[in-house]
mmCIF file of C-alpha atoms and ligand atoms in Angstrom:
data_model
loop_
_atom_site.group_PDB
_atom_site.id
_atom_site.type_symbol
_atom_site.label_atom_id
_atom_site.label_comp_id
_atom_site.label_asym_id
_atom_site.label_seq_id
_atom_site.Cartn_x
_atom_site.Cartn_y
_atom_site.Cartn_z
ATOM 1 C CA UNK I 1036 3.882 -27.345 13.892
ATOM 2 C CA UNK I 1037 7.049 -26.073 11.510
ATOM 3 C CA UNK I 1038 6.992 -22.435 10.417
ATOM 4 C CA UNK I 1039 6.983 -23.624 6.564
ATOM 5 C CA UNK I 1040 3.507 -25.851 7.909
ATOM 6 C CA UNK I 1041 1.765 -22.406 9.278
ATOM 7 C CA UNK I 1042 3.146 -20.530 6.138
ATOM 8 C CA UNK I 1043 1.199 -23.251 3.818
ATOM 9 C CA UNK I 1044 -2.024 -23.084 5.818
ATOM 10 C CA UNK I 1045 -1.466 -19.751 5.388
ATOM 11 C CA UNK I 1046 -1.261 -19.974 1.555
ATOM 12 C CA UNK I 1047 -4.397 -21.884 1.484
ATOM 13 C CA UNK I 1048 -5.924 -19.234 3.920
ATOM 14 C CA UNK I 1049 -5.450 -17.266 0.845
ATOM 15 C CA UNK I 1050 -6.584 -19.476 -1.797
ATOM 16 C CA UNK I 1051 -9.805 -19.476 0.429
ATOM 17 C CA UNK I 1052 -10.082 -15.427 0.786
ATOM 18 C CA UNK I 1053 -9.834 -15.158 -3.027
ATOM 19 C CA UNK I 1054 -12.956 -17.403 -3.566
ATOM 20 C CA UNK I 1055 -14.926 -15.778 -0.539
ATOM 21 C CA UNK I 1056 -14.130 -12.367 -1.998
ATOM 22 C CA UNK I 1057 -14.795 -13.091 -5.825
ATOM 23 C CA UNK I 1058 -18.471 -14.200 -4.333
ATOM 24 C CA UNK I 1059 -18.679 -11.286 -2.540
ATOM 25 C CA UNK I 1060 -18.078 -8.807 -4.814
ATOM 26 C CA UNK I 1061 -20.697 -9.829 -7.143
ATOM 27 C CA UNK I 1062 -22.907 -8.910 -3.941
ATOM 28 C CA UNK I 1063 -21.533 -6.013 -3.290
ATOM 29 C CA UNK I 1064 -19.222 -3.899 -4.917
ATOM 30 C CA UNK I 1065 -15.888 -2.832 -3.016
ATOM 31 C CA UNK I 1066 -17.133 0.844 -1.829
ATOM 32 C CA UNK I 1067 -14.103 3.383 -2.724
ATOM 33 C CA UNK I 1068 -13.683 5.507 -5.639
ATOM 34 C CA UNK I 1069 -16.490 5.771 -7.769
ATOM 35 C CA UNK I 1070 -18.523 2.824 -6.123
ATOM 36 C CA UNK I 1071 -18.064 5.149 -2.254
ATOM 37 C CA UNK I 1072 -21.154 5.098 -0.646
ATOM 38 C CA UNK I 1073 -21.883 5.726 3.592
ATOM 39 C CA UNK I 1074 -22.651 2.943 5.740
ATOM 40 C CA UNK I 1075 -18.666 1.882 6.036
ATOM 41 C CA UNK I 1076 -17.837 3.974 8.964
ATOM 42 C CA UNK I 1077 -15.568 6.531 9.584
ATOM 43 C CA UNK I 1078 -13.771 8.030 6.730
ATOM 44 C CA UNK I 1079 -10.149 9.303 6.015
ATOM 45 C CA UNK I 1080 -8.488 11.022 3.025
ATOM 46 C CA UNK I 1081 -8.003 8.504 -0.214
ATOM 47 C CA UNK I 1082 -4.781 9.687 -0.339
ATOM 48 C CA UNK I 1083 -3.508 8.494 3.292
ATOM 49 C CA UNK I 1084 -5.783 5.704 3.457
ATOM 50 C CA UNK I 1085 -3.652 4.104 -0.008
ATOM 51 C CA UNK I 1086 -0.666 5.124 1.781
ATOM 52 C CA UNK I 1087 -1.110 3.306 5.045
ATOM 53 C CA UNK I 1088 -2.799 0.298 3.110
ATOM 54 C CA UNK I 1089 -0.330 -0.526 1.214
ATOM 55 C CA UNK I 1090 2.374 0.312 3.408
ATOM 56 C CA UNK I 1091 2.977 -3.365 4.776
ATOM 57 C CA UNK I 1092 3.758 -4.211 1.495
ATOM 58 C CA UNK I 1093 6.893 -2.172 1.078
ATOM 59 C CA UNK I 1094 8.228 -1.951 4.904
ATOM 60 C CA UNK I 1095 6.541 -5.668 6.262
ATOM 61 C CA UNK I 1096 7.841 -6.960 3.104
ATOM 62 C CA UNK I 1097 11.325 -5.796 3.900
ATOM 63 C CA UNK I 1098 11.349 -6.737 7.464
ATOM 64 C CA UNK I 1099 10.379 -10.431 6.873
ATOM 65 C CA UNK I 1100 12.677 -10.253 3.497
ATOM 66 C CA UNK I 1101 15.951 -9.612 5.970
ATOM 67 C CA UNK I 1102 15.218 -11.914 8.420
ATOM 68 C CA UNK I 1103 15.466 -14.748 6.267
ATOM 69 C CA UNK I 1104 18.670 -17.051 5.468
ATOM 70 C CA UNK I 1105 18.617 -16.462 2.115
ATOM 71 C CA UNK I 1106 18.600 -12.180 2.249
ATOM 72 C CA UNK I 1107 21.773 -11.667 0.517
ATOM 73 C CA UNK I 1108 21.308 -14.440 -2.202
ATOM 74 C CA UNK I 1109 21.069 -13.393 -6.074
ATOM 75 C CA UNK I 1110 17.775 -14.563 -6.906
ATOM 76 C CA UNK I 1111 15.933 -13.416 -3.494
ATOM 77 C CA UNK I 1112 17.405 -10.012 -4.506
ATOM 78 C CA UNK I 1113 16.424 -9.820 -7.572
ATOM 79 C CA UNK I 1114 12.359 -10.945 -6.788
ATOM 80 C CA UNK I 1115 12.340 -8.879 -3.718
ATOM 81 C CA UNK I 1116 13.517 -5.696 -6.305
ATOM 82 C CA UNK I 1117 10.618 -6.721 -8.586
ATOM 83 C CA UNK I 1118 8.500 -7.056 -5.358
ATOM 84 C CA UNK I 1119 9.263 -3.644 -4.716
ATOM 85 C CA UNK I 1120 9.344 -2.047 -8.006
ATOM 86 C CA UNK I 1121 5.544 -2.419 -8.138
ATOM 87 C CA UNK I 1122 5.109 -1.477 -4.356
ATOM 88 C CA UNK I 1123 7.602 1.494 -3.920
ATOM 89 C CA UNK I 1124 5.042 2.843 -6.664
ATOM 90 C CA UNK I 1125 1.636 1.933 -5.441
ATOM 91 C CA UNK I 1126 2.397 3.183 -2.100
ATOM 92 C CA UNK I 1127 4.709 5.996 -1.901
ATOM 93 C CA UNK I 1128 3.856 7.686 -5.531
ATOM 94 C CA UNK I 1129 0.605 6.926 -6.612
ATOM 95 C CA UNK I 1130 -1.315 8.430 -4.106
ATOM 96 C CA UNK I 1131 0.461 11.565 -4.727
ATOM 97 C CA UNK I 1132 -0.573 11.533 -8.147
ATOM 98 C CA UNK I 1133 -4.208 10.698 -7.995
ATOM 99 C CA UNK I 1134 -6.513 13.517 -8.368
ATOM 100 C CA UNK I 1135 -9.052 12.738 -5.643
ATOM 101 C CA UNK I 1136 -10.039 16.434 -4.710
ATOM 102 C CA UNK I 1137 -11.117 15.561 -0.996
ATOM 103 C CA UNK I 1138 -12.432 12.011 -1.554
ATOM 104 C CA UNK I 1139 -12.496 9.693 1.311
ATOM 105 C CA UNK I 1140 -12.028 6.193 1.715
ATOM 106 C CA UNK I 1141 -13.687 4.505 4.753
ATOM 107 C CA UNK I 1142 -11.331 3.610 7.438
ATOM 108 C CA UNK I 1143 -12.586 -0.162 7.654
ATOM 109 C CA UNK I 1144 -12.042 -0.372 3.742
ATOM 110 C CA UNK I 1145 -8.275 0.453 3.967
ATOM 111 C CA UNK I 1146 -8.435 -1.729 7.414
ATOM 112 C CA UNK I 1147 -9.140 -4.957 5.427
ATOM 113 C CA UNK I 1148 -6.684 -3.943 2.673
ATOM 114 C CA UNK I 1149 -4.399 -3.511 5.653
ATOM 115 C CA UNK I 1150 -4.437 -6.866 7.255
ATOM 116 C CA UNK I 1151 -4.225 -8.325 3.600
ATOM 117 C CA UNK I 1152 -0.795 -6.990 2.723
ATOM 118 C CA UNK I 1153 0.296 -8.108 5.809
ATOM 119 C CA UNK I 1154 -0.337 -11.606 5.087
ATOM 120 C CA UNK I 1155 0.527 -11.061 1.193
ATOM 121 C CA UNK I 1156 3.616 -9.550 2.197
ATOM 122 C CA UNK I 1157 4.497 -12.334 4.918
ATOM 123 C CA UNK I 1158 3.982 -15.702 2.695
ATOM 124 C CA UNK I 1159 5.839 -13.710 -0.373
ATOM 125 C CA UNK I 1160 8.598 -12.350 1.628
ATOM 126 C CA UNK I 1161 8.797 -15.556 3.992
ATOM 127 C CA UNK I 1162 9.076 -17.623 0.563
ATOM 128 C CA UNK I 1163 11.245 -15.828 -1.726
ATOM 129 C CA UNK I 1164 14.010 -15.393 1.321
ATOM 130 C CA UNK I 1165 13.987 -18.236 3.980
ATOM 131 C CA UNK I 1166 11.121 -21.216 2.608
ATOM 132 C CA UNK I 1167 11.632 -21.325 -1.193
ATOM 133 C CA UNK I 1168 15.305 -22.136 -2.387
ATOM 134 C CA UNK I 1169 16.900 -20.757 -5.604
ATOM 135 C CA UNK I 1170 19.931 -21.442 -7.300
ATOM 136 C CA UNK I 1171 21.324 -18.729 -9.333
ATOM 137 C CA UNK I 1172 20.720 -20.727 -12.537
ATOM 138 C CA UNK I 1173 17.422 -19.766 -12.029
ATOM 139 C CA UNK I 1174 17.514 -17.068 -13.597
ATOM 140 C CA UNK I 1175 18.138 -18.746 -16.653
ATOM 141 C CA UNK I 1176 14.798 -20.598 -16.203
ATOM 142 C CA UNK I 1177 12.087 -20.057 -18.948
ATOM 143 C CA UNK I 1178 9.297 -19.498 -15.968
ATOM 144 C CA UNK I 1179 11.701 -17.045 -14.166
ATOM 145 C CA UNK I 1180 12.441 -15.494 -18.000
ATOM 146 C CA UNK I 1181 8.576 -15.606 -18.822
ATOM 147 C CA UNK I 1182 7.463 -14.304 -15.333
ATOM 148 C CA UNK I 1183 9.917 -11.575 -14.875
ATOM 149 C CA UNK I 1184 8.493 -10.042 -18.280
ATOM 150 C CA UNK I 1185 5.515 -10.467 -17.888
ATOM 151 C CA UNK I 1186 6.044 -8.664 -14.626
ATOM 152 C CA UNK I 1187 7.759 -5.735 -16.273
ATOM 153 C CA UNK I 1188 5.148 -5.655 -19.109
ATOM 154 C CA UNK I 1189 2.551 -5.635 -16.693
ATOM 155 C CA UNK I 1190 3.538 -3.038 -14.554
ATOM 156 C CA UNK I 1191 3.913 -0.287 -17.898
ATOM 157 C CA UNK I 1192 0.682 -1.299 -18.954
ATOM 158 C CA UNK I 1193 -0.560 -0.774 -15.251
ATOM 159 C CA UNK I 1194 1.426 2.863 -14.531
ATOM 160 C CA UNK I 1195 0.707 3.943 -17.840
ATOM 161 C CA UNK I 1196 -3.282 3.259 -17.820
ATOM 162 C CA UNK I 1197 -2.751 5.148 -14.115
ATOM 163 C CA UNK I 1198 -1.574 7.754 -15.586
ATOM 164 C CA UNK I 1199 -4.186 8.437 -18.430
ATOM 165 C CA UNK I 1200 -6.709 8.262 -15.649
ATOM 166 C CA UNK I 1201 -5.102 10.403 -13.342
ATOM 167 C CA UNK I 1202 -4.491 13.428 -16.267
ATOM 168 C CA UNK I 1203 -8.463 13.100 -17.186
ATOM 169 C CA UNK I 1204 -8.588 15.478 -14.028
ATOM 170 C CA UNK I 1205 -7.287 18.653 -13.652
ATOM 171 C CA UNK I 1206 -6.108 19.632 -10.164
ATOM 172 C CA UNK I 1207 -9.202 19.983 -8.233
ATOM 173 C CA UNK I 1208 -11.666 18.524 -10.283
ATOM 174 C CA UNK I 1209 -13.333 15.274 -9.600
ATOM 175 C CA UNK I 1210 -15.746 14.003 -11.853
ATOM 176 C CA UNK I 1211 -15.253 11.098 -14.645
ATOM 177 C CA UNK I 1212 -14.457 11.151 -18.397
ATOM 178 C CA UNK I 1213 -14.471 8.751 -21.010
ATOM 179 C CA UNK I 1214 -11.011 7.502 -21.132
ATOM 180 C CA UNK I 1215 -9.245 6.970 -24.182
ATOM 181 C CA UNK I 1216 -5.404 6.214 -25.914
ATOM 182 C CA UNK I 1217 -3.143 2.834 -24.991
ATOM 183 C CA UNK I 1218 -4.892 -0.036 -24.248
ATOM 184 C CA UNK I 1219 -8.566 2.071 -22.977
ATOM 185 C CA UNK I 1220 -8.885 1.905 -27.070
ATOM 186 C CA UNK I 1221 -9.636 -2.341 -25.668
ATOM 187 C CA UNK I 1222 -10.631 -2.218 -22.284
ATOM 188 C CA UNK I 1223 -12.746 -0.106 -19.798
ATOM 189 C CA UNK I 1224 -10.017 -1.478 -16.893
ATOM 190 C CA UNK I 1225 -6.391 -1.762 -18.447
ATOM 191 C CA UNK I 1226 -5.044 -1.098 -15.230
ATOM 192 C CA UNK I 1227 -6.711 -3.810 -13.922
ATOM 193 C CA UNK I 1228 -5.089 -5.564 -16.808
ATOM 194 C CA UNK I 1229 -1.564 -4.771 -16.225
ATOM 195 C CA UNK I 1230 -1.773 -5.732 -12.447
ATOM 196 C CA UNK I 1231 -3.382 -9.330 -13.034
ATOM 197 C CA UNK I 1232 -0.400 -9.608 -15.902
ATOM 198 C CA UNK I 1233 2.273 -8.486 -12.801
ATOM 199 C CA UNK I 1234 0.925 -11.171 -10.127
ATOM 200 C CA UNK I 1235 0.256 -14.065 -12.807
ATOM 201 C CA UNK I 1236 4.195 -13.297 -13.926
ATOM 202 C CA UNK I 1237 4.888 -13.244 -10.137
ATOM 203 C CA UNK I 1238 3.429 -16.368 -9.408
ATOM 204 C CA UNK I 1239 5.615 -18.106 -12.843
ATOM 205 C CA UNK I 1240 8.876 -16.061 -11.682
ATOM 206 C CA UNK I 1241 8.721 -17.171 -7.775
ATOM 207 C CA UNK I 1242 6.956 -20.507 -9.395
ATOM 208 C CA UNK I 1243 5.530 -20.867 -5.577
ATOM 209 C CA UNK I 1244 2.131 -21.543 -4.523
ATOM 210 C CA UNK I 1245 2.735 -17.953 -2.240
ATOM 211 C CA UNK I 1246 2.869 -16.060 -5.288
ATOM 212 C CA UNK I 1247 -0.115 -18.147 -7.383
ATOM 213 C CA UNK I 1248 -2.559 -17.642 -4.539
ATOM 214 C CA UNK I 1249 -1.938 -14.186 -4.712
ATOM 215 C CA UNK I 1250 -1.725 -13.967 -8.413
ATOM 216 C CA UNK I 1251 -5.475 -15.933 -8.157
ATOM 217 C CA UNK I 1252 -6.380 -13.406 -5.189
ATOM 218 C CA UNK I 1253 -5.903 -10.110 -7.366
ATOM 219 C CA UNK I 1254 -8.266 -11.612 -10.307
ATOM 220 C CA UNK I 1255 -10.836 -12.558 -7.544
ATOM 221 C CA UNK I 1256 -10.768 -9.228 -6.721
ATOM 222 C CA UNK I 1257 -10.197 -6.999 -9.443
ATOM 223 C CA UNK I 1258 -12.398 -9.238 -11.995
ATOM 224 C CA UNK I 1259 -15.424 -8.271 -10.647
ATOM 225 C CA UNK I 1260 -14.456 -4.431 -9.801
ATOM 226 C CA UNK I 1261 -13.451 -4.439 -14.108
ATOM 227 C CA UNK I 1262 -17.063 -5.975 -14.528
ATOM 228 C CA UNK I 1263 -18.827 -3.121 -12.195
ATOM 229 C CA UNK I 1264 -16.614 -0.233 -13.696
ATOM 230 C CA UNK I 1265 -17.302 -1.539 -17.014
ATOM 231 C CA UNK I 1266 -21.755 -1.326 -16.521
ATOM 232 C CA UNK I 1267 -20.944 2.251 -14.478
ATOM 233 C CA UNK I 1268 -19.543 3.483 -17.839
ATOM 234 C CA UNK I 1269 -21.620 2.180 -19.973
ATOM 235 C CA UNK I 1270 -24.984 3.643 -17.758
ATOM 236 C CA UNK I 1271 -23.571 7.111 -17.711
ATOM 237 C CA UNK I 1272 -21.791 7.301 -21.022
ATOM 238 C CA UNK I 1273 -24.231 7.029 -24.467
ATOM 239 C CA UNK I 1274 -21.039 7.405 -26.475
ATOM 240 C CA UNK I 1275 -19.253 4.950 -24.509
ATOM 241 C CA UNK I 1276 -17.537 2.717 -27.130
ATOM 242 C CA UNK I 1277 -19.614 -0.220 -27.996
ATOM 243 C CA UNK I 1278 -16.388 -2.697 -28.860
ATOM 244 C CA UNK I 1279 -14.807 -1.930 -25.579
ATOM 245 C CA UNK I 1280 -14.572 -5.227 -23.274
ATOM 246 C CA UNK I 1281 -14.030 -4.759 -19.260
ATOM 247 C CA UNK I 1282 -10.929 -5.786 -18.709
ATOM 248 C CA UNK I 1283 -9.212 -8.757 -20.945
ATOM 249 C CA UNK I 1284 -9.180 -7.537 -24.461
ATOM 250 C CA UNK I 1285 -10.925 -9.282 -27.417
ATOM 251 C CA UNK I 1286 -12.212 -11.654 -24.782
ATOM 252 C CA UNK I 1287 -13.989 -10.691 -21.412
HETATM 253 N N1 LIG J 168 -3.765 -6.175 -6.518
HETATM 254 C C1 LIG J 168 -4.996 -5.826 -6.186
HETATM 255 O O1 LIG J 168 -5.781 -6.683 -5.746
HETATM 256 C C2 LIG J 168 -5.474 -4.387 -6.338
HETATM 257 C C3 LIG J 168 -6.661 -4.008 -5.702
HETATM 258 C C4 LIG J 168 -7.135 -2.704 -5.876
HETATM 259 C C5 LIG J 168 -6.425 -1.798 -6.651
HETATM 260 N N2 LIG J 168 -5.257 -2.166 -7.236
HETATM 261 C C6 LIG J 168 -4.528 -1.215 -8.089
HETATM 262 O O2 LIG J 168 -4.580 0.080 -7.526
HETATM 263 C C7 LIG J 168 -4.753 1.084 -8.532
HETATM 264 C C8 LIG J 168 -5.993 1.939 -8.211
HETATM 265 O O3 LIG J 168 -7.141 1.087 -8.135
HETATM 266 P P1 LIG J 168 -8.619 1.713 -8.222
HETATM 267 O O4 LIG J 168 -9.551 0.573 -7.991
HETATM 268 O O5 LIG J 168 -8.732 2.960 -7.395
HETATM 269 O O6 LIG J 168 -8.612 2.133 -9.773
HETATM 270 P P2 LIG J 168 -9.645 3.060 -10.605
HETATM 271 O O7 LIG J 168 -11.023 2.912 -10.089
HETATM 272 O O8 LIG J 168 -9.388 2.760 -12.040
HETATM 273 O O9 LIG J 168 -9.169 4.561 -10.276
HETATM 274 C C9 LIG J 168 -7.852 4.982 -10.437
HETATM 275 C C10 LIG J 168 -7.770 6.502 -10.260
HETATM 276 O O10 LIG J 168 -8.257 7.162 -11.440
HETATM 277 C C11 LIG J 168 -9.446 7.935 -11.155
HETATM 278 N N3 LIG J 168 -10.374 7.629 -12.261
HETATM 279 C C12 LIG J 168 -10.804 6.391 -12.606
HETATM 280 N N4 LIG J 168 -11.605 6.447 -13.702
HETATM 281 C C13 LIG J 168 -11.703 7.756 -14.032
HETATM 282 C C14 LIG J 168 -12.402 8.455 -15.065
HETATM 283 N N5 LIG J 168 -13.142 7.789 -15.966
HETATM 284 N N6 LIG J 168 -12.304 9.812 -15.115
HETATM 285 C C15 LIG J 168 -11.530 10.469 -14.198
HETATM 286 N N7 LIG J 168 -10.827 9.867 -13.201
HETATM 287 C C16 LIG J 168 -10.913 8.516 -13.111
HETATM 288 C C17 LIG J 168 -9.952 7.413 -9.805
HETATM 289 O O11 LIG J 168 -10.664 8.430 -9.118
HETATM 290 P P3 LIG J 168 -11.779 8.071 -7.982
HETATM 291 O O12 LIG J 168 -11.006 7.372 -6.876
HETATM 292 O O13 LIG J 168 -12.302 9.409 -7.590
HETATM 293 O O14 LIG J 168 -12.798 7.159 -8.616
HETATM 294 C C18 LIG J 168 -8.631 7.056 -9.120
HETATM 295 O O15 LIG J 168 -8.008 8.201 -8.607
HETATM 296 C C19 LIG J 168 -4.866 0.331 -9.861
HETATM 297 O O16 LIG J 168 -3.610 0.378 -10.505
HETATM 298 C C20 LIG J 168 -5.201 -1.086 -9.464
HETATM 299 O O17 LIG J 168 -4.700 -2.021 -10.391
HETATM 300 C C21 LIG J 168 -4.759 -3.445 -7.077
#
């Protein structure tokens, strides 16, 4: 069997995880943050379990990046520095920024998130540098144009709704506020929001079915955590704004 055979299996591998999970996670919520609850095993720090779960996609997603033909090309350059714009972030400054005071994460939690950036990182990486095949004109492209913005607009809507969570805390402190300002005055998840925004313009940018399946994989996922967050606020808050939605304004 070719490599680029294996790499679409494992595409659809993907397409398959994103259904299994979106069922899943209306049975059971994802248990970290807010939703933590024992049962998941042993525990470590929130802080180093983001860091090592997201690791594979900044340094697997390099590795696989450079061993492929097209490393050096224009257009592999400039998706693997979109690639990384998001993930430099995730993993190597937002856990430093999150007030957790002490919260854990369960080790098999950040296990499964492990083993999924691998893969993410492998069919993006593997694409965008040795399987897909760009021209530099392709940056001129309307879905490269369209994707790459939607990308960037994404991601500010994502850091900045980050941020406004993370400053509802003062150091040590660790319980949960209404949140309000940019797009919270909308929805109860906006950083939910942003990332769907970054992976659908992904998926348009790299216009591969690598980057769709994970684009389709992050609503699977994050969908349903915007729907539970949502009915968590609403239970605890009385004053919780009645127009908010969960996480697509004016719609869902
Ligand atoms: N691509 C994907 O599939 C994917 C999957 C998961 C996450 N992510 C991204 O990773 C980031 C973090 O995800 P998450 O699920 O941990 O987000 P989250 O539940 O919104 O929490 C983000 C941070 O803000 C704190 N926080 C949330 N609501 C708060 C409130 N009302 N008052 C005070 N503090 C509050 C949380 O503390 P606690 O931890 O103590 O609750 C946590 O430190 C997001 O940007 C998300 O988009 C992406």
């Amino acid at each position: 069997m070719t490599e680029a055979a294996v790499h679409g299996l494992l595409v659809w591998a993907m397409f398959a995880l994103a259904a299994l999970t979106f069922a899943a996670l209306f049975l059971v919520t994802a248990p970290y943050g807010r939703h933590s609850r024992a049962g998941w095993g042993p525990e470590v720090s929130a802080r180093l379990a983001w860091v090592l779960m997201e690791s594979p996609a900044v340094l697997a997603f390099l590795a696989v990046f450079l061993l492929g033909a097209q490393r050096s090309a224009t257009v592999p350059l400039v998706l693997a520095g979109l690639w990384l714009l998001h993930y430099l972030q995730r993993t190597f400054v937002y856990p430093f920024r999150i007030r957790s005071a002490g919260r854990k994460m369960a080790l098999s939690i950040a296990a499964m998130a492990f083993v999924f950036n691998l893969l993410n990182a492998y069919i993006n990486a593997r694409w965008v540098s040795q399987l897909g095949s760009y021209g530099v004109d392709w940056l001129l492209d309307p879905r490269f144009l369209s994707g790459a913005a939607l990308m960037l607009i994404g991601w500010l809507i994502n850091v900045h709704s980050d941020t406004i969570l993370v400053r509802l805390r003062a150091p040590g402190e660790s319980g949960y506020k209404i949140p309000r300002g940019g797009l919270y005055r909308w929805v109860s998840c906006p950083n939910y929001f942003g990332e769907l925004l970054e992976w659908l313009g992904w998926a348009l940018a790299t216009w591969s079915t690598a980057g769709l399946a994970f684009a389709v994989y992050t609503a699977a996922n994050l969908v349903p955590r915007a729907l539970a967050h949502h009915r968590w606020y609403q239970e605890r808050f009385d004053d919780y704004p009645a127009e908010r939605k969960a996480v697509v304004p004016l719609v869902l």
